[in-house]
Coordinates of C-alpha atoms and ligand atoms in Angstrom, one line a residue:
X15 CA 22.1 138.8 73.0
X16 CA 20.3 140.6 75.9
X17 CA 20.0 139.5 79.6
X18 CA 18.9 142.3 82.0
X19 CA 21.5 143.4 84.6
X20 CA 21.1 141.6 87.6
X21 CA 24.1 141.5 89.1
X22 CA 24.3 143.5 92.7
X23 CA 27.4 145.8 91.3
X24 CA 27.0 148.0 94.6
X25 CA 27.5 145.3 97.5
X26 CA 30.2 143.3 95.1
X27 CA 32.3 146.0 94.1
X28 CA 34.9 147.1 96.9
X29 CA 37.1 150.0 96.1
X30 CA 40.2 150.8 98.0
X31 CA 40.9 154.9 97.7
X32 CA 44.0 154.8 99.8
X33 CA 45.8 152.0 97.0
X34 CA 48.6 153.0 94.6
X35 CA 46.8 150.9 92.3
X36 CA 44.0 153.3 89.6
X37 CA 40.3 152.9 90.9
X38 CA 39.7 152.3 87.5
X39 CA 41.9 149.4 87.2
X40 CA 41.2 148.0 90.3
X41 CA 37.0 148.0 88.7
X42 CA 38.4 145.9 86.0
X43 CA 40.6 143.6 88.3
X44 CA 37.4 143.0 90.2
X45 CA 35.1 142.6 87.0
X46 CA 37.6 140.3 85.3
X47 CA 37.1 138.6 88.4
X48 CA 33.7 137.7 88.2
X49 CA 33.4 136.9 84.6
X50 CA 36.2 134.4 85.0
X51 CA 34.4 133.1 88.1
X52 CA 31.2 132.8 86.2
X53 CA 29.0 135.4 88.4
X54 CA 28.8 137.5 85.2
X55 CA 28.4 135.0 82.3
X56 CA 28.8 136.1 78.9
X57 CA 26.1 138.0 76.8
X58 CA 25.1 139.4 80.4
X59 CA 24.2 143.4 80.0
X60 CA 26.5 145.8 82.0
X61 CA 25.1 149.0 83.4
X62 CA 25.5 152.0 81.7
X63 CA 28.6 154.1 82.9
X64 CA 26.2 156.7 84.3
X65 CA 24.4 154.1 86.6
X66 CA 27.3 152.5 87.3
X67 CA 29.5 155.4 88.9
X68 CA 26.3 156.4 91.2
X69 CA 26.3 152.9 92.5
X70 CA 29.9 152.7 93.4
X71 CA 29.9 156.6 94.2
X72 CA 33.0 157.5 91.8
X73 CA 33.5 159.9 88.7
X74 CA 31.7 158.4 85.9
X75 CA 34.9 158.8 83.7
X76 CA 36.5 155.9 86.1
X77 CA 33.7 153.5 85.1
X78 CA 34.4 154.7 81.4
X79 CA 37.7 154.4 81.5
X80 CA 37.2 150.9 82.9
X81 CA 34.9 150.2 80.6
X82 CA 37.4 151.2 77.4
X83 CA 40.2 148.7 79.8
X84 CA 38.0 145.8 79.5
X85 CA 37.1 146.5 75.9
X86 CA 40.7 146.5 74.9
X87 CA 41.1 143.1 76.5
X88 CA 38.2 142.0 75.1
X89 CA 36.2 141.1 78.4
X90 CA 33.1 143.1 77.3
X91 CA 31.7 144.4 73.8
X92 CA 30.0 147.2 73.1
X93 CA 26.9 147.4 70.8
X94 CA 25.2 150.4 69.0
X95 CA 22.1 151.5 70.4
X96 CA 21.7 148.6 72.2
X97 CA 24.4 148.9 75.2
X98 CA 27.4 147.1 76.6
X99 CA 27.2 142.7 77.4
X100 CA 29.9 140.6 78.8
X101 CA 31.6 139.1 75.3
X102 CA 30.3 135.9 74.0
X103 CA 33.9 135.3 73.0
X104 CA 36.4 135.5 76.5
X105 CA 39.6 136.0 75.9
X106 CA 40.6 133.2 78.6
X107 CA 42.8 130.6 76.6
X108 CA 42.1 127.4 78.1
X109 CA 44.7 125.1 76.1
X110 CA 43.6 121.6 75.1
X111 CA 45.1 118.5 76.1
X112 CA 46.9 117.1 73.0
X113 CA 45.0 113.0 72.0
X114 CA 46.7 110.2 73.1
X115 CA 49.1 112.0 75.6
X116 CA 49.3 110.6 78.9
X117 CA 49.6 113.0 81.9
X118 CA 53.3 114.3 82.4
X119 CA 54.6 116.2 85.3
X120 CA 55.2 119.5 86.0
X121 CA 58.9 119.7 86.2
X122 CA 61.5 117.7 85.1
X123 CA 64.7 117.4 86.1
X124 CA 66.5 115.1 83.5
X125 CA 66.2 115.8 79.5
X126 CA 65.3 113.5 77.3
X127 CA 68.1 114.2 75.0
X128 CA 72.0 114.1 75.3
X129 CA 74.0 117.5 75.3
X130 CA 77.8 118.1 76.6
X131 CA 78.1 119.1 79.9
X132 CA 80.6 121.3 80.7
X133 CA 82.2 120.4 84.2
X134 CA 84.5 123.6 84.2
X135 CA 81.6 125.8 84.4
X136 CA 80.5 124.3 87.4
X137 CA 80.6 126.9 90.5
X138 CA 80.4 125.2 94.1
X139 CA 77.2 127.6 95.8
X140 CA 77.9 128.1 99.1
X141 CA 74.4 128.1 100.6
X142 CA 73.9 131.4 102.6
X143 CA 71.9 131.6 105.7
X144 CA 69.4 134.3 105.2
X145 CA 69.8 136.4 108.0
X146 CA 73.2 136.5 108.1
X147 CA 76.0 138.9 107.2
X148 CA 77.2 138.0 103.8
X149 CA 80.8 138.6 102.5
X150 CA 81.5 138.8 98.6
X151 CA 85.1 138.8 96.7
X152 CA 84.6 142.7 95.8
X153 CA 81.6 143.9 94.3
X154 CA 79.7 147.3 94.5
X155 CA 77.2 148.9 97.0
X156 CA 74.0 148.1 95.1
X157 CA 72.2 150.1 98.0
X158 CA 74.3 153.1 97.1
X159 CA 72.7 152.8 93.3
X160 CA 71.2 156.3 92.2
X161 CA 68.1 154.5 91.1
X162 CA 65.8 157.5 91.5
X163 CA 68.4 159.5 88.9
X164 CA 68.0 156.1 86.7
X165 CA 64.3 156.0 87.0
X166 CA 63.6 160.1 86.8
X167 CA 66.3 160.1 83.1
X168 CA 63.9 156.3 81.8
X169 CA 61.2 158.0 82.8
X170 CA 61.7 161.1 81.0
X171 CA 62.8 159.3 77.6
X172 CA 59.7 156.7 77.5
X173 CA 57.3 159.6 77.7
X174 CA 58.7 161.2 74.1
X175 CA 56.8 160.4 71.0
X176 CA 59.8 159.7 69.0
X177 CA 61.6 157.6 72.0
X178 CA 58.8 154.9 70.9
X179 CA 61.2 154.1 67.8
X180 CA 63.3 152.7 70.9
X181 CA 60.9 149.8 71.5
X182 CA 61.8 148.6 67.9
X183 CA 64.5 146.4 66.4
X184 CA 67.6 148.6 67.1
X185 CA 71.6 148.6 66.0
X186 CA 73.6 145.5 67.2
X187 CA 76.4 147.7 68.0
X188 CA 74.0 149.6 71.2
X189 CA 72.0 152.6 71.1
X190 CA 73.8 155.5 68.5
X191 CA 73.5 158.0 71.4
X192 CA 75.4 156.1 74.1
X193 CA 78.1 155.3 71.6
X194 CA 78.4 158.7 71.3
X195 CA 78.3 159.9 74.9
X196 CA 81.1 156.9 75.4
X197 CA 83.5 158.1 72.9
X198 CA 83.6 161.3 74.7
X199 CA 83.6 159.2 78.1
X200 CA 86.5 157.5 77.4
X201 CA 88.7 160.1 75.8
X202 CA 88.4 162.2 78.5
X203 CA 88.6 159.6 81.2
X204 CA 91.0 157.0 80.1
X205 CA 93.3 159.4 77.4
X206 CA 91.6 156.6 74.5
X207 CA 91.9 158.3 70.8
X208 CA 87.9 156.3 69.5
X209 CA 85.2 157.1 67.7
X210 CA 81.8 155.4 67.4
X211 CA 83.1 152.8 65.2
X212 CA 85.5 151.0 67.7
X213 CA 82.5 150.7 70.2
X214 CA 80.5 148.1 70.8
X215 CA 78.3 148.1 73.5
X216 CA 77.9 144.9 75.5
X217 CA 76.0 143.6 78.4
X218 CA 78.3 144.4 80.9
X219 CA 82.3 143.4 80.8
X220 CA 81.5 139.5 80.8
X221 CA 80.0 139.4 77.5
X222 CA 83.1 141.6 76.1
X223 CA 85.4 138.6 78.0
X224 CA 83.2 136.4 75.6
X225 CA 83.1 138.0 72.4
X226 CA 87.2 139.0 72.5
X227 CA 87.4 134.7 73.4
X228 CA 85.5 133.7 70.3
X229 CA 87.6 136.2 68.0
X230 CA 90.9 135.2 69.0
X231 CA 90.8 131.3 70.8
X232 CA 89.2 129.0 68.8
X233 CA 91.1 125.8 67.5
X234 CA 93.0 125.6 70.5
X235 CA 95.0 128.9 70.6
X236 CA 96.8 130.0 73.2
X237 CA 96.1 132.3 75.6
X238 CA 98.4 133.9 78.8
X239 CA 96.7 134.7 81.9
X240 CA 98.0 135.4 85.2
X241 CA 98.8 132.4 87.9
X242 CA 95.9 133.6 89.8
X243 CA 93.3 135.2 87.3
X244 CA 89.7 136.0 87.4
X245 CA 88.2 132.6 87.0
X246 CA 85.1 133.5 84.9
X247 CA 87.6 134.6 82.3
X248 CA 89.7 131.8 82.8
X249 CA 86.7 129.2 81.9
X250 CA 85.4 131.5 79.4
X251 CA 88.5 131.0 77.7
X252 CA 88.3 127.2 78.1
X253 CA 84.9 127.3 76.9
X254 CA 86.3 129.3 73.6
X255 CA 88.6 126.1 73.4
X256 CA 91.9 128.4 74.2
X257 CA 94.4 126.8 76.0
X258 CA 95.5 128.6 79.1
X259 CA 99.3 128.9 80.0
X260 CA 100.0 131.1 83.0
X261 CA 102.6 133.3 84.1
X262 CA 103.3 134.8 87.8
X263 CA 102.3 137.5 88.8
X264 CA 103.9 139.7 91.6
X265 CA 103.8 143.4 93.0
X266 CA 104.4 144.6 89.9
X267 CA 101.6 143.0 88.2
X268 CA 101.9 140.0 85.7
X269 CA 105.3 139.1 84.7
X270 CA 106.0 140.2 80.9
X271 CA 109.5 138.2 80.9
X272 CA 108.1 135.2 81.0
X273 CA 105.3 136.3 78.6
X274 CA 108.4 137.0 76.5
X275 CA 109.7 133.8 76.6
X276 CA 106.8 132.2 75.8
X277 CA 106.3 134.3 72.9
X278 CA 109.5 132.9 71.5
X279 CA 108.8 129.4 72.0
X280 CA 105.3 129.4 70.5
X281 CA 102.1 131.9 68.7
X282 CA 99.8 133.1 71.0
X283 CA 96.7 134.8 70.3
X284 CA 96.1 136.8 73.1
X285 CA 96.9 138.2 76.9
X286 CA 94.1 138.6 79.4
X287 CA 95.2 141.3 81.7
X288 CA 93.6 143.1 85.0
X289 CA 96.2 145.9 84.4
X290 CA 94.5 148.5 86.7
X291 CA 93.8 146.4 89.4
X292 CA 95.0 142.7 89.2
X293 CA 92.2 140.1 89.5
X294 CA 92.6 138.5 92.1
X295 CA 96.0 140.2 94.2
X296 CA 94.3 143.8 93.4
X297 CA 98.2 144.3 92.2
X298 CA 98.4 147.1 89.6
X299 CA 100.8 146.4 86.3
X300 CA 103.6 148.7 86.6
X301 CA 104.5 151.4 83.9
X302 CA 107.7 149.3 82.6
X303 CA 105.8 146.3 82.4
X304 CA 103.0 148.2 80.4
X305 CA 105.6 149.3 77.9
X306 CA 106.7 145.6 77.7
X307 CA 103.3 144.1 76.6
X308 CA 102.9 146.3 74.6
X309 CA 105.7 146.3 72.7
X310 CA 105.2 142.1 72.6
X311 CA 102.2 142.7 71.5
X312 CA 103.1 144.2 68.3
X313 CA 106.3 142.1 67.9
X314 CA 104.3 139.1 68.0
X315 CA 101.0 139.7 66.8
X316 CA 99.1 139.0 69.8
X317 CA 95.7 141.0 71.3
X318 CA 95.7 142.0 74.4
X319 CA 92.8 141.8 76.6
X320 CA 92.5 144.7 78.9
X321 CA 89.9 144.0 81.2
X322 CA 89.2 147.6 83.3
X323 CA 86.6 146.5 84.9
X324 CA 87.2 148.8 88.5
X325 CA 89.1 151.2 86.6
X326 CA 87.0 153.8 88.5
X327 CA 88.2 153.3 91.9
X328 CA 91.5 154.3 92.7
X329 CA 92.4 156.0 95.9
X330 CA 95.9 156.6 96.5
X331 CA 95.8 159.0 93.3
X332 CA 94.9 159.7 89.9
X333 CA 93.9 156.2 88.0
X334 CA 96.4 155.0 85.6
X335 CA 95.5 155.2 82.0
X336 CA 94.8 152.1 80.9
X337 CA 97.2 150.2 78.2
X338 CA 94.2 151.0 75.1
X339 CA 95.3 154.5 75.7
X340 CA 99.1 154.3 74.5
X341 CA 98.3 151.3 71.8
X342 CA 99.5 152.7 68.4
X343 CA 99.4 149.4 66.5
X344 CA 95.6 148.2 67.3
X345 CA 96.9 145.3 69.6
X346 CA 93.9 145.9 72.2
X347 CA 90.9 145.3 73.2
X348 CA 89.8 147.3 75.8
X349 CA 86.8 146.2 78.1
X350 CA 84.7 148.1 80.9
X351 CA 80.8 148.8 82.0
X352 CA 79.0 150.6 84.1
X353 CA 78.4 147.6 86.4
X354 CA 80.8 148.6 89.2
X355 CA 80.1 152.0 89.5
X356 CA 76.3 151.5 89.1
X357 CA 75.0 148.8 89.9
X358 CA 76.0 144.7 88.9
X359 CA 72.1 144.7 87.5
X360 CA 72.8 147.8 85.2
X361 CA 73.8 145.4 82.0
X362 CA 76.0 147.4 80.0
X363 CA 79.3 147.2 79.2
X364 CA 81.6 147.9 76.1
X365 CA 84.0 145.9 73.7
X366 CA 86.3 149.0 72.1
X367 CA 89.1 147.6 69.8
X368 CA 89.9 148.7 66.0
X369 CA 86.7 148.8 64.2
X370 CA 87.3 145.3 62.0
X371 CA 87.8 143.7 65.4
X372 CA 84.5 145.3 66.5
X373 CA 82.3 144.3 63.5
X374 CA 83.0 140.5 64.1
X375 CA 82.3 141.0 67.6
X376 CA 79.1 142.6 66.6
X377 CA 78.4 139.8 64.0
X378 CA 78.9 137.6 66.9
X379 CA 77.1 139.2 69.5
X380 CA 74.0 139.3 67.0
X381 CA 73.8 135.5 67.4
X382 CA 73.9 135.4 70.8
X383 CA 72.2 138.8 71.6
X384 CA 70.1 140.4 68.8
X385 CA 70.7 144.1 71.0
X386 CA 71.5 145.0 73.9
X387 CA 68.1 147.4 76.0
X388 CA 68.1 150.3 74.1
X389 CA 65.7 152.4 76.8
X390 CA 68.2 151.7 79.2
X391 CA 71.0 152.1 76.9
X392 CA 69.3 155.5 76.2
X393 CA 69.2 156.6 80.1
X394 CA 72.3 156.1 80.6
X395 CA 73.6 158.4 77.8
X396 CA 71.9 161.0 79.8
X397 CA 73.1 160.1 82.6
X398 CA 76.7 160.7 81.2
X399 CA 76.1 163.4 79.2
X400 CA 74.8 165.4 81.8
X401 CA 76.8 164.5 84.4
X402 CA 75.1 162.0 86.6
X403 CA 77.3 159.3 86.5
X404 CA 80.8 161.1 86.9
X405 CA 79.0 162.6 90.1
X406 CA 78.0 159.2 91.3
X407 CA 81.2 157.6 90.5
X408 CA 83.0 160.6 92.4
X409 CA 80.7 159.8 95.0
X410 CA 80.9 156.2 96.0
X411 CA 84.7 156.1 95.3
X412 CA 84.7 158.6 98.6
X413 CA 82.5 156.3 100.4
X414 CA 84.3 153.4 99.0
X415 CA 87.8 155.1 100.1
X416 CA 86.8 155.6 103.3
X417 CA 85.8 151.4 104.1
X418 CA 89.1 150.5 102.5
X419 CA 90.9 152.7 105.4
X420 CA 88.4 151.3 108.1
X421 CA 88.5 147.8 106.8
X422 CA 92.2 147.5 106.6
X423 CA 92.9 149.4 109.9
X424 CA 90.6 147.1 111.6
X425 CA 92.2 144.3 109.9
X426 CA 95.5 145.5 110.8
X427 CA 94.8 146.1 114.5
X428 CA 92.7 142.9 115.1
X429 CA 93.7 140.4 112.7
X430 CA 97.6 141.2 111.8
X431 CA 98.7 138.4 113.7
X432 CA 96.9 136.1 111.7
X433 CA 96.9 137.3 107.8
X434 CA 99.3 138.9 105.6
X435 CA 98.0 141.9 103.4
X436 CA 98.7 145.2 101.6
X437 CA 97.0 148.2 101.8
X438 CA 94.8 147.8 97.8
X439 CA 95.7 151.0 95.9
X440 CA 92.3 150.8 94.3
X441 CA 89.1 148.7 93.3
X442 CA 86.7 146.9 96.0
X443 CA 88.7 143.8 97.4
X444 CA 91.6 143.2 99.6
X445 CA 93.7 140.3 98.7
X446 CA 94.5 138.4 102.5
X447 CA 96.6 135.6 103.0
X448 CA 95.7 133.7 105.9
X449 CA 98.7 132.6 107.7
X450 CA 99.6 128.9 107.8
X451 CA 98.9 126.7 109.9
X452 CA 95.1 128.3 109.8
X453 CA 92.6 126.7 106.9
X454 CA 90.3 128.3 105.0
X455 CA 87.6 126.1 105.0
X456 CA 87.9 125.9 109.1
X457 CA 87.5 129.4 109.6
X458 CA 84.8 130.1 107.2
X459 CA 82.8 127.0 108.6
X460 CA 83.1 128.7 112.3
X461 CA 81.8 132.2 111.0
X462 CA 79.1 130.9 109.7
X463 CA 78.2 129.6 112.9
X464 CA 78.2 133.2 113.8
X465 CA 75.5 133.9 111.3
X466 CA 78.8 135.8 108.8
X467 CA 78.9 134.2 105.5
X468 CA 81.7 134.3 103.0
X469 CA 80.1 133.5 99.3
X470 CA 82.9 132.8 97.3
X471 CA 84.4 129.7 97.6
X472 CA 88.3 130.4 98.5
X473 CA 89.8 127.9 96.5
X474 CA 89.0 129.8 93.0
X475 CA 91.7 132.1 93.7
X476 CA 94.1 128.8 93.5
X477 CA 93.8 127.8 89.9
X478 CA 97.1 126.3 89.6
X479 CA 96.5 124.7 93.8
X480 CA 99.8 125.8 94.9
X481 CA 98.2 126.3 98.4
X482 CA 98.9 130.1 98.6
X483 CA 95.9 130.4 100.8
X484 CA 95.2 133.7 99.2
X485 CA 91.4 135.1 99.8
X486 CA 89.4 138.3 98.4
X487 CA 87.4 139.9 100.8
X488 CA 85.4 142.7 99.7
X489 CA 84.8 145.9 101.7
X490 CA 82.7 147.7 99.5
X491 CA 79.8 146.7 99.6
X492 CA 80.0 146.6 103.6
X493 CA 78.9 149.8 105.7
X494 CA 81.3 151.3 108.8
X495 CA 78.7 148.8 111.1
X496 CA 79.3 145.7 108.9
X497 CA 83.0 146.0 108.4
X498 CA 83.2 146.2 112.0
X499 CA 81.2 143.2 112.8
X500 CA 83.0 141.4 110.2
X501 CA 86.2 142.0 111.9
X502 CA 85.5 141.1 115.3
X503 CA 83.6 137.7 114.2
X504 CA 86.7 137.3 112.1
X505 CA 89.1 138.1 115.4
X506 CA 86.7 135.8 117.6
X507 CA 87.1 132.7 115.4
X508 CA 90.7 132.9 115.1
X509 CA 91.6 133.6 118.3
X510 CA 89.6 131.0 119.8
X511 CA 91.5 127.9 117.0
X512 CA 93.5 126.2 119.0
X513 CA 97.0 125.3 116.5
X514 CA 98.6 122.3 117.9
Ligands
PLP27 C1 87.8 141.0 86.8 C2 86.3 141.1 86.4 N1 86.1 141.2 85.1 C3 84.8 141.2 84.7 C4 83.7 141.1 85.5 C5 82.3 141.0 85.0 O1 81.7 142.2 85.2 P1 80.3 142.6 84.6 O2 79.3 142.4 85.7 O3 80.4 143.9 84.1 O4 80.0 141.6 83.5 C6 84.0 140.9 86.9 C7 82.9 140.8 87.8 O5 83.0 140.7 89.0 C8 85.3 140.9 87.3 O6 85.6 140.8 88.6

């Protein structure tokens, strides 16, 4: 196995000093290059590492280094007393055509085998124009996202020896140290009286959403949401087979008389409430109400679903402890993440409900979801623990405070005339209902013309289509600049709709 070296390292190899990217990887990048390419066949003899770093005028520990890269990968081979070839064996996998199979295409658009297909899951995109200004239903700032505090905790946890034991199979209930850092969390935050084993953790609130459906709706059980409801919850429960019955839902939140009457007509597994901020009307369940439920709750065996999942942003004072906090019988099941204040890519969230309730959950989130990222869960138990996230969270609910005021002054001043609106207590969205005789789908087809897209498609926020012309429009995630530029393309399309 011997040919001499004759390949011109010196002119072929081109370094770049000023790259982020190791001089000793971009050596291999470049070798790999031209064994794959052919210009260095296999069996071919390398220069020694000595050689090699006067050619290309760099330490002779880069070339080594190189060399140990491209040994690992098994591009190159090393033998004793003899010197370093290109291997005989590449490890380039070039897969072979199975006998007797025609050519197929690429990519296929229609399966060759029959599955339901589930028409309620079905969002309408509304395609968004790139450049423009786009307008969501209430979500967070991901440009206010303390990343560098995310990346300088990970950072610090992957370089530990005994972190490795991270990258293994891990507990289905989330990472032993955020569970933990959580129970603390939550006692302190939202008055809840947990420990570790009513935790699980979850990737973010919508999986909770799910796991709480499959416990309580299956076989067609009943379920009570709100006239206008979160709509991912709403098909999540159809997709658990619940059956949804509504009730209204005013300034006080969702009406527990007629959950009452209900209750006495018929079981029902469970209540899905917003009670912090109500999903969609931003309404928050008043303190009678809360006694209400959850006295119905224990009367008539039901679990209630307490979706928090802005419990975080209040502004007009302190946040109102949620219903998990006074709930002596183990009627709820208490929901919330770290997506809102964070970031909606930061996938963790937690189920917390009387431990029996949480190992099925678990059992059932194993099937779907072996764990959840344990690095990451790991980060952000730092993060908590020593304070990061309460200082975030303290932050953006400032900067969040201060775009409510602007957004619904502006509103207010320019566009009073043509929507009806209250001042949201809390969370990221103001509910606005666009005066009749203006349409919806009129307005947002002339703003886009002004390069300001709204995302969500309005009519989700009509599940039963009574017509109520109600709308989200988010304000968090806009700066002072865009709120304003929202408002006046707003103000210019409706002034300039002629109502005949
Ligand atoms: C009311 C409500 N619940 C749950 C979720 C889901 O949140 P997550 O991203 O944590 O899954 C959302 C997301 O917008 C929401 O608005």
């Amino acid at each position: 196995m011997s040919s001499p070296v004759v390949f011109p390292f010196k002119s072929n190899i081109d370094l770049d000093r000023n790259s982020n990217r190791h001089l000793y990887l971009q050596l291999c990048d470049q070798m790999i290059g031209f064994i794959k390419s052919g210009k260095l066949a296999p069996s071919s003899k390398l220069p020694g590492s000595r050689k090699l770093s006067e050619d290309l005028d760099v330490h002779r520990k880069t070339v080594v280094a190189a060399y140990d890269e491209l040994m690992s990968q098994g591009w190159i081979e090393s033998i004793p007393a003899r010197g370093t070839f290109i291997s005989q064996d590449l490890p380039i996998i070039s897969p072979k055509k199975l006998r007797g199979f025609s050519n197929t295409t690429d990519t296929k658009n229609t399966a060759g085998f029959n599955f339901k297909k589930r028409k309620h899951l079905i969002r309408k995109e509304i395609e968004t124009i790139p450049a423009a200004l786009k307008v969501d239903d209430g979500v967070p700032d991901h440009r206010l996202a303390p990343i560098e505090d995310i990346a300088k905790a990970y950072r610090n946890i992957t370089k530990k020896v005994h972190h490795r034991e991270l990258l293994t199979y891990g507990d289905t209930y989330g990472n032993i140290d955020l569970r933990k850092a959580l129970v603390i969390y939550l006692n302190q935050t939202r008055g809840l009286k947990i420990t570790v084993d009513n935790i699980l953790i979850t990737r973010g609130s919508q999986m909770g959403i799910y796991l709480a459906s499959q416990l309580l709706l299956n076989d067609k059980k009943t379920i009570i949401t709100g006239k206008t409801n979160y709509m991912t919850a709403d098909n999540t429960f159809t997709e658990a087979s619940g059956v949804i019955k509504r009730v209204s839902v005013d300034a006080q939140g969702i009406n527990t008389n007629e959950i009452e009457t209900i209750c006495k007509q018929q079981p029902i597994s469970a209540i899905y409430v917003t009670s912090h901020h109500h999903h969609p009307t931003t309404v928050t369940l008043s303190a009678e109400r809360r006694m209400h439920l959850l006295d119905l709750a224990q009367q008539y065996n039901f679990a209630i679903i307490e979706d928090d999942y802005d419990y975080d942003f209040h502004y007009s004072n302190a946040p109102i402890l949620p219903l998990a906090s006074n709930d002596a019988h183990g009627n709820v099941i208490y929901i919330g993440g770290f997506t809102k204040i964070i970031a909606p890519a930061l996938r963790i969230g937690y189920f917390i409900a009387p431990k029996e309730a949480v190992d099925e959950a678990a059992r059932l989130r194993r099937i779907l979801d072996r764990q959840g990222d344990t690095l990451l869960e790991q980060t952000l138990a730092r993060m908590i623990s020593n304070g990061d996230v309460q200082r975030h969270s303290n932050k953006v609910r400032r900067i969040y405070k201060a775009r409510r005021d602007l957004f619904c002054k502006l509103l207010q001043k320019q566009l009073g005339d043509f929507f009806d609106f209250e001042i949201p207590k809390g969370g990221m969205a103001v509910w606005v209902q666009l005066k009749k005789p203006y349409q919806w789908d009129l307005v947002m087809a002339e703003t886009r013309k002004l390069n300001l897209v709204f995302i969500n498609d309005w009519k989700r926020y009509d599940n039963d289509n009574t017509g109520h012309n109600g709308f989200r429009i988010g304000f968090a995630a806009l700066n002072e600049e865009e709120i304003v530029e929202v408002i006046e393309k707003l103000a210019s399309v409706l002034n300039s709709i002629k109502i005949t």
